[in-house]
Amino acid sequence: MPQSGEPNITAMVGFVLFIGLSLVITWIAARRTHNTRDFYAAGGSVTALQNGLALAGDYMSAASFLGIAGLVALSGFDGLVYSIGFLVGWPVVVCLIAEPLRNLGRFTFSDVVAFRLQQAPVRVAAAAGSLAVVAFYLIAQMVGAGNLIRLLFGLEYEVAVVIVGVVMLAYVLFGGMIATTWVQIVKAVLLLSGAFMLAMMVLARFSFNPLALFAAAANQYGPAVLAPGRLVSDPVDAISLGLALMFGTAGLPHILMRFYTVPDGRTARVSVAYATAIIGTFYLLTFILGFGAMVLVGQPAIRAVDAGGNMAAPLLAEVVGGQAFLGFIAAVAFATILAVVAGLTLAGAAALSHDVWVNVFRHGKATEREQMIVARSSTILLAVLSIVLGIAFKGQNVAYMVGLAFAIAASANFPALVLSMFWKKFTTRGAQASILFGTVATLLLIYLSPTIQVDLLHREAAVFPYRNPGLFTIPLSFAIGVLVSLMTPEPSAVQGFAKLEQQIHFGEP
Amino acid sequence: MTDTHARLARLSAARWRLAVILTAAMTAIYVGFTLLIAFNKPLLATVLVPGLSLGILLGVIVIITAWVLIMIYVRWTNRHYDAAVADIRRDHLHPTTQSPRGGDPGLHPTTQSPRGGDPGLHPTTQSPRGGDPGREGR
């Protein structure tokens, strides 16, 4: 294994092959991208299985592949707690969100919230919520990307961040959603087959019995690795994190945007079933990889390369499959990072251009040509911003940022989305209040939490005792949406509800 | 078209009920699992057979439950909900003709309203089923 990064020939070849393949995809996609609907929603022609793979691709970030495998390798059972948290949000997505979203909107979830409310004020708020989620998620991915690529390929951190930013920009700028979707599909297939091969190579040493592997781990490191450890210590924090992961999934702009790429509600719904099957299988495999690394690589060796355990899966690949397989897994990890960053950037660009520019500044009256120019300018802006932020946050511990993104998604986007689709008396002011409260309260509570106050600023104590605000901000955001709506009745919103309900079921007129 | 309205409302309520039940079930199971982890670590540490603790078993069960809940929803909607929507939609668009495209007469309710009523609910440019040209305009 690279002692913090010697270049590996297979990894380099795999890396160059993936970039080459994805640029070919981008080139083909660019020729098929004629209007905004192609750019944001792949023309609405993605099939259920394709979208299932793409959703899984968007969701399985490098954090879940390398991070969870590392967590399991270093602390055993506790890693499983995280995997489960990331999976249980999907029943919520399919039951409450996927179909109505598909039938009511075009490109962004703001389309749905603003459906029967006043366009401009609602869209400004919803775009702010989206951009906050995208920004924190993006920073976390970029910083992770810089570190990982340095470890995997021995490139400088800054060089790695710039490469990720530029290649991702090429996908999104020229190929829009068509390229982003296909890059996600290729990545999901690569990641799943990589994890599957690795898990099989591990299990081959334990006569294909996972329990034999777990038993070996318990023998070597004590039975505690099969039991809950220190990760979940405070019940309030644990539930708060759990709720944010669960409802945050249903408020992530880049995930929600995927439902516009399919032709109808039924396809949207079935695609979630595929996505969940893939993601669940992947997490179960990751669990085997984590224990495999714990036993076959050993905790000291994993810690020696990276204290956080992020290199557990690549190290395991080297032990069971040699340099060549290590290279393959490293290339897969790189593909994973690129694809997730592309999806996020596209979602951010849609919020900036479709919501803010077209529907607020131009009141929905912009030509296709103008919309495409603004969409592409926003993409460039976001790519530059992500490179700058990635470099600015170098060396910072940004592990909390994904949690923060999920907490904002659950507290700002999810309540407004649900209320706008299912509650007749929801109003423009109610939507604004709910979204802005969810965003600001989450940011404020995270700032006042031990994560920032104690860990980063080294203060004695934190004003807010919990690290995860979801348990408080999600219900409060719902309550504020309801209260403010009741105080500011909006007859036109009530009248529009019949049309909304009909369109939820019938699809677009 | 009060008929369309009432039937849609009933169908909507049925789907909403199922969606809320499934969401609540998932939340309860997941929060329950988290509470067990927080309050009864020794119980979850119980080793059932070598290599398998109760915690790992329950964790895998939670993942499988998520799959099962999604399957329940997708099966119900694919089998019943979609057919019911198609039915209401057909009657809504062609209130005077019985089953113009000959689709699925078995599902056709007998209480069909022959009047055109409620023009407000009746989009004039509606294209039958899945027509997409109107999309760009909204």
XYZ file of C-alpha atoms in Angstrom:
647
model
C 0.000 0.000 0.000
C 1.146 3.510 -0.752
C 2.745 4.904 2.387
C 0.642 8.019 1.975
C 0.632 7.677 -1.707
C 3.006 6.089 -4.160
C 1.447 6.028 -7.590
C 0.116 2.624 -8.554
C 0.195 1.714 -12.258
C -3.172 -0.073 -12.294
C -4.742 2.758 -10.341
C -3.379 5.294 -12.814
C -4.572 3.243 -15.788
C -8.003 2.728 -14.216
C -8.206 6.403 -13.356
C -7.321 7.483 -16.893
C -9.672 4.871 -18.397
C -12.574 6.088 -16.266
C -11.957 9.716 -17.134
C -11.674 8.735 -20.808
C -14.896 6.720 -20.739
C -16.770 9.434 -18.885
C -15.599 12.055 -21.359
C -16.864 9.881 -24.226
C -20.194 9.664 -22.393
C -20.128 13.429 -21.983
C -19.425 13.929 -25.682
C -22.360 11.683 -26.675
C -24.577 13.341 -24.079
C -23.605 16.812 -25.273
C -24.904 15.970 -28.750
C -28.213 14.963 -27.227
C -28.522 18.007 -24.974
C -30.625 20.542 -26.859
C -32.768 22.297 -24.277
C -33.207 22.846 -20.547
C -35.242 19.685 -20.164
C -32.311 17.654 -21.526
C -29.854 19.609 -19.436
C -31.672 19.319 -16.093
C -33.751 16.186 -16.549
C -32.109 14.069 -19.274
C -35.206 14.645 -21.410
C -37.304 12.641 -18.929
C -36.351 9.431 -20.699
C -34.414 7.516 -18.054
C -35.761 4.019 -17.239
C -36.533 2.716 -13.754
C -33.433 0.516 -13.539
C -31.199 3.252 -14.926
C -32.578 5.757 -12.449
C -32.281 3.233 -9.638
C -28.593 2.835 -10.440
C -28.123 6.585 -10.781
C -29.874 7.249 -7.451
C -27.663 4.644 -5.834
C -24.665 6.262 -7.531
C -25.600 9.679 -6.180
C -26.092 8.260 -2.713
C -23.087 5.953 -2.377
C -20.399 8.543 -1.911
C -16.769 7.811 -1.207
C -17.710 8.546 2.398
C -20.003 5.561 2.496
C -17.617 3.218 0.693
C -14.317 4.115 2.327
C -15.692 5.809 5.440
C -18.095 3.110 6.577
C -15.690 0.280 5.709
C -13.096 2.123 7.809
C -15.510 2.701 10.662
C -16.425 -0.991 10.736
C -12.753 -1.988 10.518
C -11.850 0.173 13.504
C -14.938 -0.135 15.661
C -16.975 -3.072 14.363
C -20.723 -2.959 14.955
C -20.909 0.836 15.199
C -20.321 1.117 11.470
C -23.512 -0.819 10.872
C -25.461 1.839 12.774
C -24.410 4.400 10.185
C -25.243 2.185 7.199
C -28.716 1.580 8.574
C -29.284 5.288 9.113
C -28.436 5.962 5.485
C -30.841 3.286 4.262
C -34.009 3.872 6.302
C -34.705 7.185 4.574
C -35.659 5.453 1.349
C -39.097 4.126 2.382
C -39.915 7.762 3.239
C -38.742 8.872 -0.195
C -40.885 6.352 -2.033
C -44.003 6.718 0.125
C -44.189 10.476 0.491
C -42.014 12.129 -2.124
C -41.077 10.344 -5.346
C -44.341 10.244 -7.309
C -45.938 13.545 -6.271
C -42.605 15.252 -6.889
C -42.366 13.748 -10.359
C -45.902 14.733 -11.255
C -45.799 18.271 -9.890
C -42.411 19.620 -10.838
C -40.011 19.977 -13.718
C -36.437 20.482 -12.535
C -36.160 21.353 -8.851
C -38.084 20.625 -5.676
C -38.899 24.342 -5.490
C -41.220 23.710 -8.462
C -43.350 21.622 -6.119
C -43.274 23.947 -3.118
C -44.125 26.922 -5.348
C -46.795 25.029 -7.319
C -49.795 26.868 -5.830
C -47.956 29.527 -3.830
C -46.395 32.823 -4.897
C -43.492 31.912 -7.125
C -40.786 34.445 -6.298
C -40.774 34.462 -2.476
C -41.084 30.687 -2.181
C -38.406 30.001 -4.752
C -35.895 32.334 -3.126
C -36.351 30.505 0.176
C -36.305 27.031 -1.372
C -33.229 27.842 -3.465
C -31.481 29.042 -0.316
C -32.305 25.745 1.389
C -31.057 23.773 -1.628
C -27.860 25.750 -1.980
C -27.050 25.410 1.723
C -27.362 21.628 1.490
C -25.398 21.468 -1.766
C -22.632 23.741 -0.449
C -21.935 21.738 2.713
C -22.212 18.408 0.935
C -19.892 19.688 -1.784
C -17.258 20.972 0.653
C -17.241 17.640 2.460
C -16.841 15.755 -0.845
C -14.110 18.041 -2.184
C -12.028 17.893 0.972
C -12.534 14.116 1.087
C -11.545 13.914 -2.575
C -8.334 15.876 -2.065
C -7.276 13.701 0.860
C -8.206 10.421 -0.765
C -6.571 11.106 -4.070
C -3.426 12.171 -2.263
C -3.452 8.887 -0.387
C -4.405 6.741 -3.373
C -2.359 8.284 -6.140
C 0.219 10.414 -4.397
C -1.009 13.628 -6.041
C -0.820 16.957 -4.223
C -4.046 17.878 -2.388
C -4.576 21.058 -4.425
C -3.887 19.261 -7.710
C -6.404 16.574 -6.793
C -9.094 19.136 -5.933
C -8.522 21.011 -9.201
C -8.648 17.780 -11.264
C -11.918 16.726 -9.628
C -13.390 20.189 -10.143
C -12.371 20.476 -13.787
C -13.396 16.970 -14.888
C -16.708 17.277 -13.078
C -17.232 20.670 -14.714
C -16.763 19.063 -18.127
C -19.463 16.449 -17.442
C -22.030 18.898 -16.171
C -21.283 21.802 -18.472
C -21.422 19.884 -21.730
C -23.380 16.758 -20.938
C -25.834 18.070 -18.338
C -28.066 15.522 -16.698
C -27.645 12.936 -19.465
C -23.892 12.731 -18.881
C -24.278 12.998 -15.104
C -26.788 10.148 -15.092
C -24.630 7.845 -17.209
C -21.510 8.644 -15.216
C -23.517 7.717 -12.107
C -24.673 4.466 -13.688
C -21.139 3.450 -14.723
C -19.860 4.392 -11.304
C -22.633 2.508 -9.468
C -21.939 -0.641 -11.488
C -18.179 -0.326 -10.931
C -18.581 0.346 -7.227
C -21.029 -2.477 -6.675
C -18.973 -5.003 -8.641
C -15.758 -3.828 -6.970
C -17.292 -4.209 -3.514
C -18.816 -7.549 -4.484
C -15.524 -8.970 -5.819
C -13.650 -7.742 -2.788
C -16.239 -9.224 -0.416
C -16.118 -12.560 -2.255
C -12.315 -12.647 -2.084
C -12.550 -12.017 1.648
C -15.273 -14.599 2.218
C -13.346 -17.196 0.185
C -10.927 -17.275 3.100
C -13.771 -18.014 5.515
C -15.470 -20.792 3.507
C -18.050 -18.216 2.318
C -19.543 -17.884 5.755
C -19.789 -14.286 7.021
C -20.318 -15.567 10.563
C -16.920 -17.285 10.444
C -15.417 -13.907 9.513
C -17.212 -12.118 12.363
C -16.175 -14.884 14.775
C -12.549 -14.495 13.692
C -12.822 -10.756 14.357
C -14.304 -11.412 17.804
C -11.495 -13.876 18.571
C -8.831 -11.421 17.567
C -10.223 -8.171 19.008
C -12.664 -9.361 21.646
C -16.451 -9.784 21.508
C -16.927 -6.003 21.841
C -16.507 -5.583 18.068
C -19.854 -7.331 17.577
C -21.624 -5.035 20.042
C -22.539 -1.346 20.164
C -19.625 0.728 21.371
C -18.962 4.332 22.185
C -20.243 5.783 18.923
C -23.808 5.959 20.160
C -23.436 7.232 23.703
C -26.103 9.881 24.150
C -29.614 8.661 23.261
C -30.859 12.150 22.336
C -27.947 12.637 19.979
C -28.382 9.179 18.502
C -32.065 9.696 17.710
C -31.425 13.212 16.513
C -28.802 11.973 14.053
C -31.081 9.107 13.040
C -34.000 11.418 12.225
C -31.757 13.741 10.221
C -30.404 10.844 8.156
C -33.878 9.391 7.689
C -35.748 12.532 6.634
C -32.722 14.262 5.147
C -32.593 11.755 2.311
C -36.040 12.988 1.268
C -34.747 16.562 1.155
C -31.455 16.230 -0.714
C -31.746 18.356 -3.874
C -29.500 16.135 -6.013
C -31.514 13.042 -5.084
C -34.897 14.751 -5.595
C -33.775 16.067 -8.982
C -33.313 12.492 -10.230
C -37.070 11.917 -10.122
C -37.529 14.417 -12.942
C -35.388 12.313 -15.262
C -37.979 9.526 -15.497
C -41.105 9.622 -17.653
C -43.796 9.143 -14.983
C -44.688 8.515 -11.348
C -44.704 4.765 -11.692
C -41.147 4.732 -13.028
C -40.089 7.075 -10.220
C -41.518 4.719 -7.641
C -40.034 1.558 -9.139
C -36.640 3.239 -9.486
C -36.553 3.756 -5.709
C -37.120 0.029 -5.204
C -34.092 -0.693 -7.425
C -32.018 1.990 -5.717
C -32.779 0.662 -2.260
C -31.976 -2.910 -3.258
C -28.616 -1.742 -4.615
C -27.775 0.561 -1.700
C -28.794 -2.007 0.920
C -26.733 -4.742 -0.738
C -23.825 -2.357 -0.964
C -23.978 -1.534 2.766
C -24.148 -5.224 3.653
C -21.064 -5.793 1.474
C -19.341 -2.835 3.119
C -19.943 -4.462 6.475
C -18.118 -7.586 5.268
C -15.300 -5.445 3.865
C -14.919 -3.666 7.197
C -14.652 -6.869 9.172
C -12.444 -8.348 6.453
C -10.037 -5.435 6.798
C -10.126 -5.712 10.584
C -9.070 -9.365 10.439
C -6.905 -9.600 7.319
C -5.198 -6.190 7.363
C -5.335 -5.569 11.095
C -6.328 -2.402 12.949
C -2.775 -1.150 13.627
C -1.874 -1.322 9.927
C -5.093 0.527 8.968
C -4.488 3.243 11.548
C -0.887 3.590 10.442
C -1.926 4.733 6.958
C -4.890 6.895 7.957
C -6.070 7.482 11.499
C -9.698 7.757 10.407
C -9.596 4.308 8.796
C -10.473 5.599 5.332
C -7.887 3.366 3.700
C -9.297 0.124 5.139
C -10.985 -1.013 1.912
C -8.026 -0.205 -0.399
C -5.613 -1.907 2.015
C -7.854 -4.946 2.097
C -7.904 -5.005 -1.704
C -4.130 -5.130 -1.727
C -3.996 -7.978 0.803
C -6.516 -10.187 -1.004
C -5.935 -9.147 -4.618
C -2.490 -7.593 -4.888
C -1.388 -4.324 -6.468
C -3.603 -4.689 -9.531
C -6.783 -5.083 -7.511
C -5.757 -2.232 -5.225
C -5.440 -0.102 -8.333
C -8.916 -1.108 -9.484
C -10.492 -0.259 -6.121
C -8.629 3.060 -6.008
C -9.916 3.949 -9.464
C -13.451 3.009 -8.386
C -13.149 5.263 -5.328
C -12.044 8.092 -7.575
C -14.958 7.520 -9.965
C -17.271 7.616 -6.959
C -16.042 11.010 -5.845
C -16.270 12.525 -9.327
C -19.785 11.303 -9.944
C -21.198 12.505 -6.624
C -19.621 15.930 -7.056
C -21.119 16.219 -10.555
C -24.614 15.389 -9.288
C -24.350 17.987 -6.532
C -23.121 20.681 -8.885
C -25.978 20.089 -11.304
C -28.515 20.349 -8.466
C -26.927 23.583 -7.291
C -26.888 25.001 -10.825
C -30.586 24.173 -11.204
C -31.425 26.055 -7.994
C -29.411 29.087 -9.097
C -30.585 29.291 -12.678
C -34.028 27.655 -12.836
C -35.282 28.943 -9.472
C -33.491 32.201 -8.825
C -32.716 33.561 -12.285
C -35.537 32.308 -14.461
C -38.424 32.292 -11.992
C -37.500 35.155 -9.689
C -35.578 37.681 -11.767
C -37.267 36.938 -15.079
C -40.681 35.912 -13.678
C -40.636 32.672 -15.645
C -40.216 34.481 -18.948
C -36.821 33.525 -20.293
C -36.080 31.982 -23.659
C -34.634 28.488 -23.834
C -31.393 29.978 -25.094
C -31.111 32.367 -22.183
C -31.955 29.597 -19.714
C -29.227 27.367 -21.104
C -26.663 30.180 -20.908
C -27.589 30.912 -17.293
C -27.607 27.216 -16.404
C -24.116 26.742 -17.828
C -22.802 29.935 -16.223
C -24.144 28.745 -12.864
C -22.387 25.418 -13.396
C -19.057 27.162 -13.991
C -19.627 29.374 -10.969
C -20.344 26.390 -8.730
C -17.377 24.411 -10.042
C -15.000 27.305 -9.365
C -16.576 27.778 -5.945
C -16.192 24.103 -5.093
C -12.493 24.163 -6.055
C -11.908 27.319 -4.004
C -13.804 25.955 -0.985
C -12.086 22.577 -1.315
C -8.698 24.277 -1.109
C -9.826 26.726 1.581
C -10.945 23.886 3.851
C -7.737 21.889 3.383
C -6.707 20.178 6.580
C -10.023 20.973 8.290
C -12.023 18.194 9.829
C -15.155 18.355 7.718
C -16.657 15.044 8.798
C -19.561 16.884 10.408
C -20.485 18.638 7.159
C -22.310 15.686 5.585
C -24.315 15.408 8.807
C -24.962 19.133 8.594
C -26.141 18.818 4.987
C -28.536 16.024 5.971
C -29.786 18.040 8.964
C -30.545 21.082 6.793
C -32.196 18.892 4.153
C -34.393 17.284 6.824
C -35.240 20.523 8.640
C -35.527 23.030 5.792
C -36.495 21.136 2.640
C -38.436 18.117 3.838
C -41.116 19.859 5.971
C -41.910 22.463 3.301
C -42.073 19.780 0.623
C -44.451 17.585 2.609
C -46.679 20.455 3.748
C -46.913 21.890 0.237
C -48.055 18.566 -1.214
C -50.378 17.331 1.487
C -51.699 20.259 3.488
C -54.337 22.428 1.863
C -53.855 25.502 4.051
C -50.118 25.845 3.556
C -49.220 29.415 2.502
C -46.376 31.356 0.943
C -45.393 32.894 4.276
C -45.627 29.492 5.931
C -43.272 27.989 3.359
C -40.774 30.830 3.673
C -40.822 30.694 7.454
C -40.435 26.924 7.588
C -37.527 26.776 5.116
C -35.649 29.751 6.532
C -36.146 28.610 10.110
C -34.966 25.084 9.222
C -31.802 26.383 7.546
C -30.869 29.056 10.072
C -31.756 27.048 13.183
C -29.737 24.052 11.981
C -26.696 26.195 11.191
C -26.969 28.034 14.502
C -27.377 24.896 16.622
C -24.446 23.174 14.864
C -22.368 26.302 15.464
C -23.301 26.258 19.161
C -22.770 22.484 19.464
C -19.711 20.725 20.891
C -18.694 19.796 17.321
C -17.736 23.413 16.588
C -17.343 24.938 20.052
C -15.267 22.200 21.673
C -13.715 20.217 18.818
C -12.853 23.061 16.454
C -12.701 26.173 18.636
C -11.380 24.350 21.730
C -13.774 26.082 24.110
C -14.538 24.572 27.489
C -18.185 23.812 26.870
C -20.844 24.316 24.237
C -24.023 26.369 24.589
C -26.103 23.655 22.913
C -25.236 20.258 24.393
C -26.078 18.038 21.395
C -24.108 17.455 18.226
C -27.171 16.733 16.094
C -30.012 19.275 16.012
C -32.520 17.235 13.930
C -34.694 16.092 16.811
C -35.464 19.739 17.586
C -35.308 21.470 14.228
C -37.420 19.017 12.182
C -40.574 19.150 14.373
C -40.130 22.892 14.996
C -39.827 23.562 11.297
C -43.106 21.708 10.689
C -44.736 23.595 13.573
C -43.571 26.964 12.294
C -44.777 26.166 8.778
C -48.219 25.313 10.167
C -48.454 28.223 12.607
C -47.380 30.894 10.149
C -49.732 29.453 7.510
C -52.657 29.638 9.929
C -51.795 33.260 10.708
C -51.548 34.256 7.035
C -54.469 32.669 5.161
C -53.967 32.577 1.378
C -57.201 31.912 -0.567
C -55.413 31.388 -3.891
C -53.252 28.661 -2.353
C -56.326 26.871 -1.051
C -57.986 27.139 -4.471
C -54.892 25.761 -6.155
C -54.952 22.677 -3.976
C -57.601 20.894 -6.072
C -55.442 21.270 -9.169
C -52.379 20.114 -7.235
C -54.164 17.048 -5.947
C -55.368 16.153 -9.386
C -51.907 16.574 -10.874
C -50.312 14.494 -8.108
C -52.347 11.562 -9.361
C -52.857 12.277 -13.040
C -49.448 13.635 -13.825
C -49.015 16.631 -16.014
C -51.925 17.958 -18.062
C -66.964 16.267 -12.432
C -67.566 16.193 -8.696
C -67.345 12.485 -9.278
C -63.704 12.735 -10.363
C -63.086 14.869 -7.345
C -64.644 12.529 -4.864
C -63.054 9.434 -6.342
C -59.627 11.074 -6.458
C -60.023 12.224 -2.878
C -60.878 8.682 -1.787
C -57.941 7.213 -3.681
C -55.666 9.954 -2.410
C -56.720 9.210 1.152
C -56.067 5.499 0.673
C -52.565 6.096 -0.641
C -51.846 8.679 2.039
C -52.961 6.208 4.704
C -50.646 3.489 3.413
C -47.757 5.949 3.006
C -48.141 7.268 6.539
C -48.446 3.785 8.035
C -45.296 2.589 6.256
C -43.342 5.744 7.137
C -44.450 5.494 10.759
C -43.502 1.812 10.842
C -40.017 2.561 9.508
C -39.540 5.439 11.947
C -40.715 3.345 14.900
C -38.469 0.408 13.998
C -35.442 2.572 13.421
C -35.941 4.735 16.513
C -36.581 1.548 18.531
C -33.317 0.055 17.262
C -31.454 3.265 18.118
C -33.002 3.363 21.607
C -31.937 -0.248 22.174
C -28.401 0.697 21.197
C -28.484 3.686 23.510
C -30.065 2.037 26.534
C -29.362 -1.676 26.365
C -25.963 -2.325 24.884
C -25.462 -5.588 26.845
C -28.615 -7.069 25.310
C -27.415 -6.338 21.789
C -24.008 -7.750 22.695
C -25.600 -11.165 23.358
C -23.896 -13.665 21.080
C -26.459 -15.970 19.508
C -24.072 -18.252 17.625
C -20.329 -17.668 17.285
C -19.881 -14.547 15.156
C -23.494 -13.415 15.327
C -24.589 -10.969 18.015
C -28.206 -9.940 18.516
C -27.190 -6.418 17.453
C -25.915 -7.552 14.057
C -28.979 -9.722 13.505
C -31.367 -6.873 14.354
C -29.365 -4.464 12.193
C -29.689 -6.735 9.187
C -33.384 -7.160 9.967
C -33.836 -3.361 9.935
C -32.252 -3.225 6.459
C -34.492 -6.049 5.250
C -37.532 -4.313 6.788
C -36.781 -1.206 4.747
C -36.801 -3.386 1.616
C -40.044 -5.086 2.624
C -41.830 -1.794 3.360
C -40.819 -0.438 -0.032
C -41.985 -3.645 -1.723
C -45.376 -3.383 0.014
C -45.820 0.171 -1.216
C -44.641 -0.541 -4.763
C -46.795 -3.648 -5.086
C -49.934 -1.927 -3.854
C -49.439 1.116 -6.063
C -48.452 -0.918 -9.130
C -51.409 -3.242 -8.804
C -54.258 -1.161 -7.411
C -53.412 2.494 -7.380
C -52.232 2.818 -10.993
C -55.298 0.990 -12.315
C -57.613 3.127 -10.224
C -55.939 6.343 -11.389
C -56.129 5.256 -15.028
C -59.783 4.532 -14.515
C -60.653 7.863 -12.937
C -58.574 9.671 -15.512
C -60.328 7.954 -18.384
C -63.756 8.825 -17.025
C -62.564 12.355 -16.357
C -61.288 12.908 -19.879
C -64.086 11.119 -21.698
C -67.098 11.421 -19.465
C -69.640 10.387 -22.107
C -67.901 7.445 -23.715
C -67.418 4.232 -21.895
C -63.822 3.120 -22.046
C -62.758 4.785 -25.291
C -59.445 2.971 -25.556
C -60.925 -0.316 -24.505
C -58.722 -0.541 -21.484
C -59.514 -2.933 -18.684
C -63.294 -3.102 -18.563
C -63.152 -5.220 -15.445
C -62.000 -2.277 -13.412
C -64.664 0.024 -14.757
C -67.067 1.190 -12.101
C -70.750 1.256 -12.926
C -71.401 4.552 -11.213
C -70.016 6.592 -14.029
C -71.250 10.124 -14.315
C -72.281 10.908 -17.880
C -72.296 14.671 -17.477
C -69.437 16.918 -18.315
C -69.810 19.148 -15.225
C -67.237 21.383 -13.550
C -65.371 22.823 -16.495
C -62.890 24.397 -14.127
C -61.410 21.044 -13.380
C -61.335 20.083 -16.991
C -58.165 21.191 -18.736
C -59.025 21.848 -22.345
C -55.741 20.872 -23.822
C -55.405 17.584 -22.051
C -53.773 14.928 -24.141
C -54.620 11.349 -23.391
C -52.124 9.536 -21.188
C -48.541 10.482 -20.972
C -48.577 13.035 -23.766
C -45.620 15.255 -23.212
C -45.791 18.268 -25.505
C -47.359 20.457 -22.832
C -44.431 19.990 -20.490
C -42.244 22.833 -21.580
C -44.965 25.371 -21.096
C -45.665 25.410 -17.398
